[in-house]
PDB file of C-alpha atoms in Angstrom:
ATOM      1  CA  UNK X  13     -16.978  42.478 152.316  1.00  0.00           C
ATOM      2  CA  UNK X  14     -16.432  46.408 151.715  1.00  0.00           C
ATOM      3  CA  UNK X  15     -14.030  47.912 153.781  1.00  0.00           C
ATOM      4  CA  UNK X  16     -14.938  51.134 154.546  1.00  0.00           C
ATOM      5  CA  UNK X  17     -11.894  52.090 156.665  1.00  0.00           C
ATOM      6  CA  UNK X  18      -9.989  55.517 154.815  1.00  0.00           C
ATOM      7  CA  UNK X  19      -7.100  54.513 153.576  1.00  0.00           C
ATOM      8  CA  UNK X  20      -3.350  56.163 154.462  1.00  0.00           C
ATOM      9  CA  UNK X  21      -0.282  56.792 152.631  1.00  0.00           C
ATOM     10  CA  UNK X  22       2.050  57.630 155.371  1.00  0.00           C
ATOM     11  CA  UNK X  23       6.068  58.594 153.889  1.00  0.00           C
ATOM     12  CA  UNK X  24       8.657  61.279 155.770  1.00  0.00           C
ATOM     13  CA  UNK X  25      11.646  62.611 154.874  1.00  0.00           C
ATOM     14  CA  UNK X  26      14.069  61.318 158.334  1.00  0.00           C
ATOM     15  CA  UNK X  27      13.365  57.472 156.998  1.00  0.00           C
ATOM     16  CA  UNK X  28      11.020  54.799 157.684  1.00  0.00           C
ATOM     17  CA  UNK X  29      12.852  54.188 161.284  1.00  0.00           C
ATOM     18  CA  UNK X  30      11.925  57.342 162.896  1.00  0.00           C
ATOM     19  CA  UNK X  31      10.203  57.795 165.789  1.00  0.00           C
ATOM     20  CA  UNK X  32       7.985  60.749 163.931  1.00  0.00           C
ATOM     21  CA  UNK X  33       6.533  57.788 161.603  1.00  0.00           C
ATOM     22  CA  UNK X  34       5.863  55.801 164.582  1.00  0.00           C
ATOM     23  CA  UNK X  35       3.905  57.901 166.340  1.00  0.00           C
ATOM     24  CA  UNK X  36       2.120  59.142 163.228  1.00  0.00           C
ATOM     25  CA  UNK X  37       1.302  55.864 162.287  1.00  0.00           C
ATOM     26  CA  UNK X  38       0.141  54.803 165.736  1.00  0.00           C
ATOM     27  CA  UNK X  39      -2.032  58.034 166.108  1.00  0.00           C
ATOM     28  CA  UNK X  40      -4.206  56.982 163.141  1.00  0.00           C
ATOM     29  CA  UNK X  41      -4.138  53.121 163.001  1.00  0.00           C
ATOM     30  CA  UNK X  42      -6.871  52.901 165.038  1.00  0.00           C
ATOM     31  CA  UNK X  43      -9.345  54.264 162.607  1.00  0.00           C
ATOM     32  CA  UNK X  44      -7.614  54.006 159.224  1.00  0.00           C
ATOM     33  CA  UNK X  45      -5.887  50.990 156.910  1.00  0.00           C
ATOM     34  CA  UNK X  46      -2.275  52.489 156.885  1.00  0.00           C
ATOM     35  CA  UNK X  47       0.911  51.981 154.427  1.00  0.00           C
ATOM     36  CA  UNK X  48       4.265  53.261 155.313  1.00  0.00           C
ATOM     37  CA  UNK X  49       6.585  54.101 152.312  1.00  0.00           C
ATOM     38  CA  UNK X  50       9.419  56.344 153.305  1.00  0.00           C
ATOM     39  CA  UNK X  51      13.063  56.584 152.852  1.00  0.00           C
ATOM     40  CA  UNK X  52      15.685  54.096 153.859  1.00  0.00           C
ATOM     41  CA  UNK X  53      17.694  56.768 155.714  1.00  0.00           C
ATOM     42  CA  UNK X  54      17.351  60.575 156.764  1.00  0.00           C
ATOM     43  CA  UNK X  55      16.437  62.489 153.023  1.00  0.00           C
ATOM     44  CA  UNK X  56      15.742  66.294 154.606  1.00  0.00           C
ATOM     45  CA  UNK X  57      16.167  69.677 152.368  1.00  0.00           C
ATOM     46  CA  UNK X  58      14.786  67.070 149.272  1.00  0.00           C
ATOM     47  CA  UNK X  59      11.849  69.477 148.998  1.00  0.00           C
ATOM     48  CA  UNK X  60       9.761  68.165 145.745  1.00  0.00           C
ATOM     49  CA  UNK X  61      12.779  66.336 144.292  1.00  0.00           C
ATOM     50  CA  UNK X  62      12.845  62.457 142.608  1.00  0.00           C
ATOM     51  CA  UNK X  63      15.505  60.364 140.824  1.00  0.00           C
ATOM     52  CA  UNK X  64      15.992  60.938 137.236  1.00  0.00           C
ATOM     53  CA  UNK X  65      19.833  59.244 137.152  1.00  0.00           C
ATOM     54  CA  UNK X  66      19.375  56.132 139.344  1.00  0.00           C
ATOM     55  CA  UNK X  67      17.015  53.559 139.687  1.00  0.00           C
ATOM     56  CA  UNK X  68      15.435  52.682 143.090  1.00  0.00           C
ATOM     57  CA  UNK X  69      14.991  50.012 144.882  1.00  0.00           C
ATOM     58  CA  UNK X  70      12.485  48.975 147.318  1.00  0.00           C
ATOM     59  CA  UNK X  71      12.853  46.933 150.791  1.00  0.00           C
ATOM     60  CA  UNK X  72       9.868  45.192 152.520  1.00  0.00           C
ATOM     61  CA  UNK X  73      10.737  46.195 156.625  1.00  0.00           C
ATOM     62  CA  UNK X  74       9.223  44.563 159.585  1.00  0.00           C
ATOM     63  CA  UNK X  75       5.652  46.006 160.385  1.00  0.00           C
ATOM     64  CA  UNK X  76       4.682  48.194 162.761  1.00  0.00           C
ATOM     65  CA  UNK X  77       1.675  46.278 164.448  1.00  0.00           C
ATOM     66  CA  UNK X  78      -0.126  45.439 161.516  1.00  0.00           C
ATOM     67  CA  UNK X  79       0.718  48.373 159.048  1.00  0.00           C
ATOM     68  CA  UNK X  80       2.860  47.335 156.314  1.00  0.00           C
ATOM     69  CA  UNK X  81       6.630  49.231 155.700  1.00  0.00           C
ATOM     70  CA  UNK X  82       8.388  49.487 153.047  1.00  0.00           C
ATOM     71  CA  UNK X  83      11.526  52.068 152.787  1.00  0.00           C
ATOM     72  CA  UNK X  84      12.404  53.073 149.300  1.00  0.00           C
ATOM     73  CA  UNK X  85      16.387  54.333 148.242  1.00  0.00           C
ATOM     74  CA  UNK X  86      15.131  57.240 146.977  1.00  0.00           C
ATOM     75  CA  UNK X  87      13.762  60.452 147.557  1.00  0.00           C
ATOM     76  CA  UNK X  88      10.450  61.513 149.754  1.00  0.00           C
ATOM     77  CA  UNK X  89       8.852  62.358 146.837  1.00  0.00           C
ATOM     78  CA  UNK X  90       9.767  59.036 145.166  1.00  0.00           C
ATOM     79  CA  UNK X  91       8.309  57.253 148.029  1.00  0.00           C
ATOM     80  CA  UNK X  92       4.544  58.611 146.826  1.00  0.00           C
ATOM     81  CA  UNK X  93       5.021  57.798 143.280  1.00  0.00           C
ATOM     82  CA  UNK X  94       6.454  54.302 143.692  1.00  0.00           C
ATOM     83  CA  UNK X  95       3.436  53.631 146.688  1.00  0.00           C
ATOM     84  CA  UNK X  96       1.036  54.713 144.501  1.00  0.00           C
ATOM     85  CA  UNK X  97       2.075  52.791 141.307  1.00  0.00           C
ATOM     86  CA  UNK X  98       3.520  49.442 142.822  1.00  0.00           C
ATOM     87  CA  UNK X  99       1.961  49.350 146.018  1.00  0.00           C
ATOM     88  CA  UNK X 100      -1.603  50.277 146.823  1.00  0.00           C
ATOM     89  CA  UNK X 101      -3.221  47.264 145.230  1.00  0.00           C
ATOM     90  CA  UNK X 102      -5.402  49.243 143.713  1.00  0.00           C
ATOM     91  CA  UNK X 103      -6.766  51.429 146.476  1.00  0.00           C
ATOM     92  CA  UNK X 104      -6.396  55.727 145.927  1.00  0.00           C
ATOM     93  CA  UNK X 105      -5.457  57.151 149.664  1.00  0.00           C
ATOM     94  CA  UNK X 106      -8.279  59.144 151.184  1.00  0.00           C
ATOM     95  CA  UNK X 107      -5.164  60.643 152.716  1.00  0.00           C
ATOM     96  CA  UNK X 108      -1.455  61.265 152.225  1.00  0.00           C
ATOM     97  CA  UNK X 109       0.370  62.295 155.450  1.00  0.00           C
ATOM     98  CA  UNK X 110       4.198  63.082 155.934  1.00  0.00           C
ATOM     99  CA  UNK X 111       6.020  62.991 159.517  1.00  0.00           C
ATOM    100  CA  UNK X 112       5.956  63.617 161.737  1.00  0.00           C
ATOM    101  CA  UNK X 113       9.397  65.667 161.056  1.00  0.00           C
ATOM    102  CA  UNK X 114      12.269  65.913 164.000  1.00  0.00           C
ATOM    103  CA  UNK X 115      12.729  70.449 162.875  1.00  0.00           C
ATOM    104  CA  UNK X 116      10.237  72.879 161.741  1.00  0.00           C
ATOM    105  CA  UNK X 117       9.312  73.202 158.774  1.00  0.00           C
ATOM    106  CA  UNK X 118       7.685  76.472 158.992  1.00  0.00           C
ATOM    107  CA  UNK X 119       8.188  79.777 156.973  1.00  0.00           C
ATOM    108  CA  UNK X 120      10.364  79.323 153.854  1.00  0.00           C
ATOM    109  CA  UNK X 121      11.707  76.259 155.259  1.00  0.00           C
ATOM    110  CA  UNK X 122       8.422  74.600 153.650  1.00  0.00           C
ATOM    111  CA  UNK X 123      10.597  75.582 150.399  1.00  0.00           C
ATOM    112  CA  UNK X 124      13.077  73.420 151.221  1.00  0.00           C
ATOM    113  CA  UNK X 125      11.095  70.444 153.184  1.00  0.00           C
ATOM    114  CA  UNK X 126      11.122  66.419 151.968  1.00  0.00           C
ATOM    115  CA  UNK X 127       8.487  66.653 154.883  1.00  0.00           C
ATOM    116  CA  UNK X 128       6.786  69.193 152.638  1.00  0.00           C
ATOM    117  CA  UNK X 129       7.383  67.522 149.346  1.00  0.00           C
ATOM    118  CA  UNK X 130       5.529  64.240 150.064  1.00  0.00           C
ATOM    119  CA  UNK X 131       2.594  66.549 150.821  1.00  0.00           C
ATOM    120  CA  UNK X 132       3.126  69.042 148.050  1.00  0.00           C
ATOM    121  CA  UNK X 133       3.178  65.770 145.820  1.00  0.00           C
ATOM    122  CA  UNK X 134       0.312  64.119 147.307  1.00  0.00           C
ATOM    123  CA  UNK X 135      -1.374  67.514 146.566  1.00  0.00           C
ATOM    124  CA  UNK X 136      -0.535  67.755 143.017  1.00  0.00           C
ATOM    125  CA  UNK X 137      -2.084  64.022 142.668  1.00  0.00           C
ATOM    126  CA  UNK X 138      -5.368  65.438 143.890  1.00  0.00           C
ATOM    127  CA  UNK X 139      -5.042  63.485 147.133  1.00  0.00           C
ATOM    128  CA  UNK X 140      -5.645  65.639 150.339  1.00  0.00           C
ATOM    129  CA  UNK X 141      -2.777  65.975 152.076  1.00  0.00           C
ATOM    130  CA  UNK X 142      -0.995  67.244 155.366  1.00  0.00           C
ATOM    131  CA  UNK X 143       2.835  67.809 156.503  1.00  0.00           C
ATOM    132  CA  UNK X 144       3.605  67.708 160.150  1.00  0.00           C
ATOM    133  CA  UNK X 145       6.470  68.660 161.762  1.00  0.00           C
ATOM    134  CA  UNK X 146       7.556  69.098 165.596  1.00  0.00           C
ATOM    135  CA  UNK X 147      10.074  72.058 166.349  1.00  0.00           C
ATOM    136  CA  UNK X 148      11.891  69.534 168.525  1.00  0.00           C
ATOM    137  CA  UNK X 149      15.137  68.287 166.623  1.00  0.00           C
ATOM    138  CA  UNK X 150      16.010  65.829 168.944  1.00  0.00           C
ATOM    139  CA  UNK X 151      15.038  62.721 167.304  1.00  0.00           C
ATOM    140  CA  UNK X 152      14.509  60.771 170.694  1.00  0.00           C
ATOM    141  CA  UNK X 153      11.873  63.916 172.017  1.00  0.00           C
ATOM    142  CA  UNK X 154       8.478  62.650 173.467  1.00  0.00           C
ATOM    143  CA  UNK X 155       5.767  63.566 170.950  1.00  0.00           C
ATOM    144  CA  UNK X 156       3.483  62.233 172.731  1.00  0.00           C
ATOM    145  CA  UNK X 157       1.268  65.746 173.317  1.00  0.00           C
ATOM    146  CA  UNK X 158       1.030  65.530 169.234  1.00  0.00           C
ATOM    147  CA  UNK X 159      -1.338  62.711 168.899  1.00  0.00           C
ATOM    148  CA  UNK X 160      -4.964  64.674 169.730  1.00  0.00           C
ATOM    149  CA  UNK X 161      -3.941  67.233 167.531  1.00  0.00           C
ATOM    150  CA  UNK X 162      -2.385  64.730 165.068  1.00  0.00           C
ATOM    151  CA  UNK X 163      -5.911  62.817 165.134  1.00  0.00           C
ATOM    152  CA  UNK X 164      -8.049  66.252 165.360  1.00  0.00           C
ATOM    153  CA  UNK X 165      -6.940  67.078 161.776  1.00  0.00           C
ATOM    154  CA  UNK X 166      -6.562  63.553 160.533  1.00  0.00           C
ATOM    155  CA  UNK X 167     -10.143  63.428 160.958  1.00  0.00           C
ATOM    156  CA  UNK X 168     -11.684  66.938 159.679  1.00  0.00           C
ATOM    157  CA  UNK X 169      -9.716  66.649 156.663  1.00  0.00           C
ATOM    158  CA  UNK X 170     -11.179  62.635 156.154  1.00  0.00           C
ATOM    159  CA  UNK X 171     -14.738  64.555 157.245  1.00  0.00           C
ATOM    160  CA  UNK X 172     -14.223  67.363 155.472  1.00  0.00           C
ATOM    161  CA  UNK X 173     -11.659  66.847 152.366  1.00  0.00           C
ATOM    162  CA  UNK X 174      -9.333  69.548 151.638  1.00  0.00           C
ATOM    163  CA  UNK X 175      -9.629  72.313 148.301  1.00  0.00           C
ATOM    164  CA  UNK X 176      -8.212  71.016 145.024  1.00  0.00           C
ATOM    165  CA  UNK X 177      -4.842  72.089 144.813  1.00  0.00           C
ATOM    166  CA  UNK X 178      -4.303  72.636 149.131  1.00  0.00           C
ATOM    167  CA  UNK X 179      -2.361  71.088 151.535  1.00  0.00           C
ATOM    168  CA  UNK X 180      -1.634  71.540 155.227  1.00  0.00           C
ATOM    169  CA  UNK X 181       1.600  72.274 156.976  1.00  0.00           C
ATOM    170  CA  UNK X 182       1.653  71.756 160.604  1.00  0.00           C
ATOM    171  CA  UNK X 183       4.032  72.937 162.781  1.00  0.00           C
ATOM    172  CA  UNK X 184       4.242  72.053 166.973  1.00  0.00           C
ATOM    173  CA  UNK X 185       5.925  73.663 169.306  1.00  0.00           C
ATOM    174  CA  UNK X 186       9.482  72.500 170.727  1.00  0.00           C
ATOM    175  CA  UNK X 187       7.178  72.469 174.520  1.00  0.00           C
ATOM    176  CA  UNK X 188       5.080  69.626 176.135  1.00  0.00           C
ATOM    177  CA  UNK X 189       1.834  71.326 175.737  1.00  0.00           C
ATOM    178  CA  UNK X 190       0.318  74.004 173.346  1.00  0.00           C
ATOM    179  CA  UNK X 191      -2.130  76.851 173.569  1.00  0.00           C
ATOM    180  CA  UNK X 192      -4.419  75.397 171.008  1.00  0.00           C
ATOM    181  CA  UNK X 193      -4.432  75.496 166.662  1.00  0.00           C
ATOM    182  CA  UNK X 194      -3.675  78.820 165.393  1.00  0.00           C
ATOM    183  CA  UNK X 195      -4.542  78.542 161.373  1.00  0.00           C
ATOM    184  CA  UNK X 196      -2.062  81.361 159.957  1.00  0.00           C
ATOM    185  CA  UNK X 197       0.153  82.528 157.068  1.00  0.00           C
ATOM    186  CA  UNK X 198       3.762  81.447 156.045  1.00  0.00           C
ATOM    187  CA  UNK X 199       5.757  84.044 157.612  1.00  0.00           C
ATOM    188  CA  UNK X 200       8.386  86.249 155.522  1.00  0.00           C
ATOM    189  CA  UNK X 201      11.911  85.036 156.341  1.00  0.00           C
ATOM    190  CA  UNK X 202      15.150  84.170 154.936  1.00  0.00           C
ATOM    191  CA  UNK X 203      18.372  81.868 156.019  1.00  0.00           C
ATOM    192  CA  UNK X 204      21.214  84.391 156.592  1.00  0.00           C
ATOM    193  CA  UNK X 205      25.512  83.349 156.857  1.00  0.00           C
ATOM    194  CA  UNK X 206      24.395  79.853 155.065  1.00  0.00           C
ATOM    195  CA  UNK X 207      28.630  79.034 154.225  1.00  0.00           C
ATOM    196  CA  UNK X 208      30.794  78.228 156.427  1.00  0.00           C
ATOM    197  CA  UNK X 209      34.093  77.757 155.536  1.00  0.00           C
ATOM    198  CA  UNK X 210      36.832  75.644 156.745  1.00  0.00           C
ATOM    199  CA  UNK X 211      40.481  74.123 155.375  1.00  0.00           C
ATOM    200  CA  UNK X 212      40.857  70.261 155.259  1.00  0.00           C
ATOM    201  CA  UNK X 213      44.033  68.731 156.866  1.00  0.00           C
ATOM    202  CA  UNK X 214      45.797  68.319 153.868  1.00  0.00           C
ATOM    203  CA  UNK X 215      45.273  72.757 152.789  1.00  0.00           C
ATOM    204  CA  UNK X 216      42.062  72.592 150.323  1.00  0.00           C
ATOM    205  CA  UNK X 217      39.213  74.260 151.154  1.00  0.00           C
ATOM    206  CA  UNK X 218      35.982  72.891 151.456  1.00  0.00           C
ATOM    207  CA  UNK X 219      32.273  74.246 152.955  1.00  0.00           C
ATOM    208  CA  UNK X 220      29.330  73.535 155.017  1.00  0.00           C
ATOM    209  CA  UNK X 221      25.929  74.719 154.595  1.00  0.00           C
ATOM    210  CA  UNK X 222      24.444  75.918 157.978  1.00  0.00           C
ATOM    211  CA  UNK X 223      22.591  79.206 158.458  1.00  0.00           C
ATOM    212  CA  UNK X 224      20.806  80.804 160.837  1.00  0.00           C
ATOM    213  CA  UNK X 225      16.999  81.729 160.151  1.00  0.00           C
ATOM    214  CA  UNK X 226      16.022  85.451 160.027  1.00  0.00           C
ATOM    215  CA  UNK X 227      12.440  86.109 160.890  1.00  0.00           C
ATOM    216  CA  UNK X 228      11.539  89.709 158.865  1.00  0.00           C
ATOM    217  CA  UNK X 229       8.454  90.001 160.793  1.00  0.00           C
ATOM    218  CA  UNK X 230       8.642  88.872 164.382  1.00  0.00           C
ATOM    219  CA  UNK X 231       5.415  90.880 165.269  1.00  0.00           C
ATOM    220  CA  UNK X 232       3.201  89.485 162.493  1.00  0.00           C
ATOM    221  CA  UNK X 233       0.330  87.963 164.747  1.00  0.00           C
ATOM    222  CA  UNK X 234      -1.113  86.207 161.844  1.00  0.00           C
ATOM    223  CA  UNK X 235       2.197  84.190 160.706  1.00  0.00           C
ATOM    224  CA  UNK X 236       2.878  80.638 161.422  1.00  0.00           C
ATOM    225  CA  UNK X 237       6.662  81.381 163.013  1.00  0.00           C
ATOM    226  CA  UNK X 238       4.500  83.642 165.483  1.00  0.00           C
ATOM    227  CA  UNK X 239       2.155  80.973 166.198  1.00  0.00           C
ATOM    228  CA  UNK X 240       5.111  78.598 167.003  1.00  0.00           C
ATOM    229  CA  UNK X 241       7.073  80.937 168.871  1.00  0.00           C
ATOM    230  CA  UNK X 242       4.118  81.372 171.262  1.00  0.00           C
ATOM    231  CA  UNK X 243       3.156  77.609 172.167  1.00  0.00           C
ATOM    232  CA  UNK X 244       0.310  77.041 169.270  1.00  0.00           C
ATOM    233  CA  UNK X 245       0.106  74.720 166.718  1.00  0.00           C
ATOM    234  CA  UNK X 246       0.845  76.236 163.481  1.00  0.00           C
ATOM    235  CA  UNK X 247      -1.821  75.119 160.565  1.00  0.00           C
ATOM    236  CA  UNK X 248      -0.823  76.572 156.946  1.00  0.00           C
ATOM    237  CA  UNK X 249      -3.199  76.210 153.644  1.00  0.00           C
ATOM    238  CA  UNK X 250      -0.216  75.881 151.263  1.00  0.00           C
ATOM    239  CA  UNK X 251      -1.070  75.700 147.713  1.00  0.00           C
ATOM    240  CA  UNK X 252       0.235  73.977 144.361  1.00  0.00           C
ATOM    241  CA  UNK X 253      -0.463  77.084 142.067  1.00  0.00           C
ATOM    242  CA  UNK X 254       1.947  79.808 143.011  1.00  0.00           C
ATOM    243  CA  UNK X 255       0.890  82.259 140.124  1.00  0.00           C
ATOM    244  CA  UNK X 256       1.269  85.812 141.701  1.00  0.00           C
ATOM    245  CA  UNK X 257      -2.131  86.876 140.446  1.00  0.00           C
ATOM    246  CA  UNK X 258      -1.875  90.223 141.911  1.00  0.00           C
ATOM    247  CA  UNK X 259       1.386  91.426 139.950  1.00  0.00           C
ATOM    248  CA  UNK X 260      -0.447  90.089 136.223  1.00  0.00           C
ATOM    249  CA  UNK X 261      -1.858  93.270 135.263  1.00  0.00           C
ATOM    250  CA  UNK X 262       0.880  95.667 136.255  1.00  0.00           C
ATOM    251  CA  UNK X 263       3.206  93.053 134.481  1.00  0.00           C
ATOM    252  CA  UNK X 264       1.117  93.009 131.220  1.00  0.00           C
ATOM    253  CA  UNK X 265       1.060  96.564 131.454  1.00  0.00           C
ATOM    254  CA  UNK X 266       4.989  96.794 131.936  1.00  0.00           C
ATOM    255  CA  UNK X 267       6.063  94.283 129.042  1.00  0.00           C
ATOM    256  CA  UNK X 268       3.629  96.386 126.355  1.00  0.00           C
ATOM    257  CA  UNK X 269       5.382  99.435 126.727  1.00  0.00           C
ATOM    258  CA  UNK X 270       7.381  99.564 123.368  1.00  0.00           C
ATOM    259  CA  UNK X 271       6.164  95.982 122.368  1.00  0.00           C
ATOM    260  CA  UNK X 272       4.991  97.585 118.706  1.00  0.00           C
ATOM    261  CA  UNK X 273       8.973  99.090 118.173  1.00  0.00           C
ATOM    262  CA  UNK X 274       9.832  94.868 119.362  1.00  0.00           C
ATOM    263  CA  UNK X 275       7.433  93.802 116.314  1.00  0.00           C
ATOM    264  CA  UNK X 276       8.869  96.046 114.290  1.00  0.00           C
ATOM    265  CA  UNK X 277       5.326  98.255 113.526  1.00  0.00           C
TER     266      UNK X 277
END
């Protein structure tokens, strides 16, 4: 018999034990055959990374309900390819979803996401694809007020497909409701006093990455931090090709001044 159930990739970058997965995976199982590949412990700021000096190793987990888990030893993005080469039987995903992420992924930080990176790879297999990620880092927060919004866009992008090359990045609001889905821009930002510096016991130094986000537009209506900051859900069109078509020309124009004395004419 055909099934005609879509068909769900489902991977994260906090590890196949989250409570994000969980609830992602029970928001859709109802309507969807679902697969869980994702890490076998927290894998965040991986972005679009994979494993080029070890080998990996996968690990068959107990189910949740009736969806099959699998965690993988290496990174989010390794998670997709090994799923889709060992472990789909055969089947393409209608859809590749990532989450749902304990931090916000919003702004540059989708630069730096494994949350973003399952997507972004998902993406760049021609499989439509969508990040989510709650503001709440608290990995025991109630995400409960995600799931119609989780299942709203689960099911135009199924109805609907998304534009080759085009992903989604979702961001919620740290709150227990929202004002509704605010479709918007990545906003222009930047991490600021990232090093912090301390001396070990024994008088070496050593460092920590932390940071503090800057936001370099705060009033920017139309940006996704904006969106997030006042209680909607943040949807951002993020694309594969990042080819700064508008700067071509005046480049071209730049780089052939004096390119005959270069040739030597």
């Amino acid at each position: 018999m055909e099934n005609n159930r879509p068909f769900i990739l489902i991977s994260n970058d906090d590890g196949y034990h989250s409570n994000g997965i969980r609830l992602l995976v029970n928001s859709v199982i109802a309507f969807a055959d679902v697969l869980v590949v994702a890490p076998e412990s927290a894998r965040s700021g991986y972005s679009c990374a994979f494993s080029v000096t070890d080998y990996l190793r996968l690990k068959r987990r107990h189910n949740m309900g009736d969806t099959p888990v699998w965690s993988c030893s290496g990174t989010p993005v390794d998670c997709v390819k090994i799923a889709l080469d060992q472990l789909c039987d055969g089947r393409r995903p209608d859809l590749i979803l990532s989450g749902i992420n304990h931090g916000d992924n919003s702004s540059v930080n989708t630069h730096y996401s494994g949350t973003m990176g399952v997507a972004l790879e998902g993406c760049m297999k021609g499989i439509p694809s969508v990040a989510f990620s709650s503001c709440y880092y608290d990995e025991q927060a109630d995400l409960q007020p995600l799931r119609p919004y989780v299942v709203r866009i689960v099911e135009t992008v199924l109805a609907n497909g998304l534009p080759d090359g085009i992903c989604l990045n979702v961001n919620f609001p740290a709150r227990p409701s929202f004002e509704g889905i605010k479709v918007c821009r990545m906003t222009k930002g930047r991490w600021i006093n990232e090093i912090e510096k301390r001396v070990h016991p024994r008088g070496h130094n050593y460092y920590w990455v932390v940071g503090e986000y800057h936001n370099d537009e705060p009033s920017a209506e139309d940006s996704d931090q904006w969106a997030v900051n006042h209680g909607f859900v943040a949807v951002t069109p993020t694309q594969i090709d990042v080819t700064a078509y508008g700067f071509m020309d005046e480049l071209r124009s730049r780089l052939s001044l004096g390119l005959s004395h270069l040739e030597g004419e």
